[in-house]
């Protein structure tokens, strides 16, 4: 259902065929004694009427039920309505409610109403029935028009049976009848129009425009979206324009579903809102799409009264989505989304359980995402599955109608949604005020925070990190890890807005915490659960102090058999050969450490050192490639390259170091290449190694 503010009632109305009745036979004159006033007329406002038919009467009403109309006896009653409660200032007669009419009556019920004194000519007769409100999920009173003919001063109509009346269930209904003035059935100037409009004369021009909007939407739904209207065999659809009651002044319009047949479903619009063109077009699309999807439904109105429709949120979501198409404005954001922007994070089962209507309003964004990814027939593919009873809920419909499952799309949808790639009305700042938990880094001891939370199926939670500790350094980093399948989204919130920093799977590193603190920036993490079941998941935040070095010295020693030589060894260093008395002031090769990747790298003139740090386990892996003169044999030009993994880090004389000794190995080293040459012609290549040592020292460049 489409609302302008928060909620809206739904209704519709219908048109019935009528025939002109025979004139009433005058009552015979009374036999009162001369000079006496005739007795006051008597009225029969209640009666039990069976197969032989009968009549109910009141001051300005007569209801005739023909013999054979009912299959058994039913207690019927007529009751006056409060003046002005149905059609406000347009009422031109007393309105009556006829109660207890069996739904499966088989012959027309003739209704005669005498208008109020002084009424103009050309009155129209209205009929109010009960239909099903898709939004409120209950039966509501809805008004329509019925053809009536004038007989003397009265108006007469035949209220005809429903198509297939003999197959309808044995239940009763209440119907209201009355006359209205200054109303018109708009002349049909468009032969192919699918809508028959009734409106107050003063709103005729706007009602014509509304009819054009509805015809445009009909074409979009049928041609662009590929929905079929085959289940409705009677056109045009009846549309009533009327002034809504005081408590519905902000409501634009609504659709209601007939309990008996799609042919009797109709629409109703608020006359006082016809000049708000954009919202009127949005409402027309929203409500008409409700009708189009009702043709694919599998639940009767009776069933929907006693049990929830599992597809209801998808129905609302898709009607929210179509509003943009209906307005013709690519950047249009439906007003009904206001207050429901974070519904997509609640959970695909929990959200509808709490309020399926509101969840649907928010998930209009997901429907738009589906259409963006898979095209305009995405919806009809799902609704064909629903109609064929191939799926039992919207998740199954999404999974079967698309190449990717709901779970596979969920995280990417959230990224696009928060990134304003779906609707521009989403306010990323709402993430700041709707966090699940907060980690405040306010002191040196605030280095670790672990949040374990229960997640609903296909839901997401928001975590915030604040930085207020004055001694945070540029080299300090924040490590974010999470359990559960799928990626999590990391955002930076500052005075300039909220931006996506990236997506993480196992770990995400944020560098330079000092800069974040100085700019009063905050970190937001949106962690989804992409599972279809509830799960307990963990998000951990760890402050990692920056490594205190920016330079490296490395040495490789390999002893073994070389081609062209019986046995030999090489020892090569970078950047220079080092004497023992140089320690601890070894010359260092400048390098750079990335806190984000935890990789230190340095290179110069064919020499390179690349080290990846596992700070949790105090290990290092990487590679060293050196080409230099041999430490012991200065006439030898050496080229050596090794890879290593899981070498242990330690501290010595103010430097961080790691070493590998094949005699007592801790970790592993693999020789990639090792050769030396004494001249430009002869090269000796390692055949097999008998001893391997690797040393790497990290420190600050002098």
Tab-separated table of N, CA and C in Angstrom, residues 5 13 33 48 51 61 74 96 103 155 163 178 190 225 232 295 319 343 460 500 508 548 607 666 672 694:
chain	number	residue	atom	x	y	z
A	5	UNK	N	2.531	9.631	4.321
A	5	UNK	CA	3.279	9.833	5.568
A	5	UNK	C	3.679	8.497	6.131
A	13	UNK	N	-13.480	-0.193	-5.528
A	13	UNK	CA	-14.912	-0.104	-5.761
A	13	UNK	C	-15.210	-0.785	-7.075
A	33	UNK	N	-62.488	7.095	7.552
A	33	UNK	CA	-63.729	7.879	7.682
A	33	UNK	C	-63.473	9.323	7.292
A	48	UNK	N	-37.088	-11.915	7.566
A	48	UNK	CA	-36.426	-13.139	7.132
A	48	UNK	C	-36.954	-13.477	5.750
A	51	UNK	N	-36.678	-18.459	-0.161
A	51	UNK	CA	-36.715	-18.764	-1.591
A	51	UNK	C	-37.840	-18.062	-2.328
A	61	UNK	N	-36.479	4.284	0.914
A	61	UNK	CA	-35.821	3.089	0.375
A	61	UNK	C	-36.808	1.955	0.190
A	74	UNK	N	-32.765	-16.145	5.017
A	74	UNK	CA	-31.739	-15.325	5.652
A	74	UNK	C	-32.397	-14.138	6.335
A	96	UNK	N	-28.262	3.971	3.031
A	96	UNK	CA	-28.747	2.812	3.777
A	96	UNK	C	-27.744	1.666	3.679
A	103	UNK	N	-23.995	-14.036	-0.225
A	103	UNK	CA	-23.081	-13.750	-1.326
A	103	UNK	C	-23.498	-14.485	-2.594
A	155	UNK	N	-34.808	6.788	-7.965
A	155	UNK	CA	-33.798	6.153	-8.799
A	155	UNK	C	-33.778	4.661	-8.465
A	163	UNK	N	-20.487	-13.011	-10.908
A	163	UNK	CA	-20.258	-14.084	-11.867
A	163	UNK	C	-19.915	-15.362	-11.107
A	178	UNK	N	-26.745	4.628	-1.867
A	178	UNK	CA	-27.101	6.028	-1.693
A	178	UNK	C	-26.941	6.778	-2.999
A	190	UNK	N	-10.973	8.002	-24.870
A	190	UNK	CA	-9.899	7.117	-25.314
A	190	UNK	C	-10.484	5.717	-25.451
A	225	UNK	N	7.612	-4.830	-18.182
A	225	UNK	CA	7.832	-5.801	-17.110
A	225	UNK	C	7.311	-7.186	-17.457
A	232	UNK	N	-7.739	-11.345	-15.414
A	232	UNK	CA	-8.889	-10.434	-15.386
A	232	UNK	C	-9.456	-10.381	-16.792
A	295	UNK	N	-2.908	-10.882	-9.437
A	295	UNK	CA	-3.264	-11.876	-10.448
A	295	UNK	C	-2.349	-13.099	-10.393
A	319	UNK	N	6.197	-2.793	-5.286
A	319	UNK	CA	5.349	-1.626	-5.537
A	319	UNK	C	6.081	-0.332	-5.202
A	343	UNK	N	15.758	-0.977	7.198
A	343	UNK	CA	15.023	-2.247	7.217
A	343	UNK	C	15.810	-3.388	6.571
A	460	UNK	N	22.442	-7.712	8.981
A	460	UNK	CA	23.744	-7.075	9.156
A	460	UNK	C	23.741	-6.253	10.434
A	500	UNK	N	33.548	4.496	1.565
A	500	UNK	CA	33.914	3.085	1.668
A	500	UNK	C	35.427	2.956	1.557
A	508	UNK	N	41.085	-6.956	7.676
A	508	UNK	CA	41.198	-5.662	7.006
A	508	UNK	C	42.052	-4.768	7.902
A	548	UNK	N	59.083	-0.462	14.326
A	548	UNK	CA	60.029	0.653	14.455
A	548	UNK	C	61.265	0.433	13.596
A	607	UNK	N	69.310	-6.052	-5.982
A	607	UNK	CA	69.137	-6.656	-4.662
A	607	UNK	C	67.729	-6.333	-4.153
A	666	UNK	N	64.733	-23.555	12.045
A	666	UNK	CA	63.446	-23.105	12.580
A	666	UNK	C	62.775	-22.321	11.463
A	672	UNK	N	66.374	-20.668	-4.551
A	672	UNK	CA	65.822	-20.465	-5.890
A	672	UNK	C	66.944	-20.436	-6.923
A	694	UNK	N	70.746	-17.894	6.584
A	694	UNK	CA	70.173	-16.620	6.143
A	694	UNK	C	70.040	-15.728	7.367
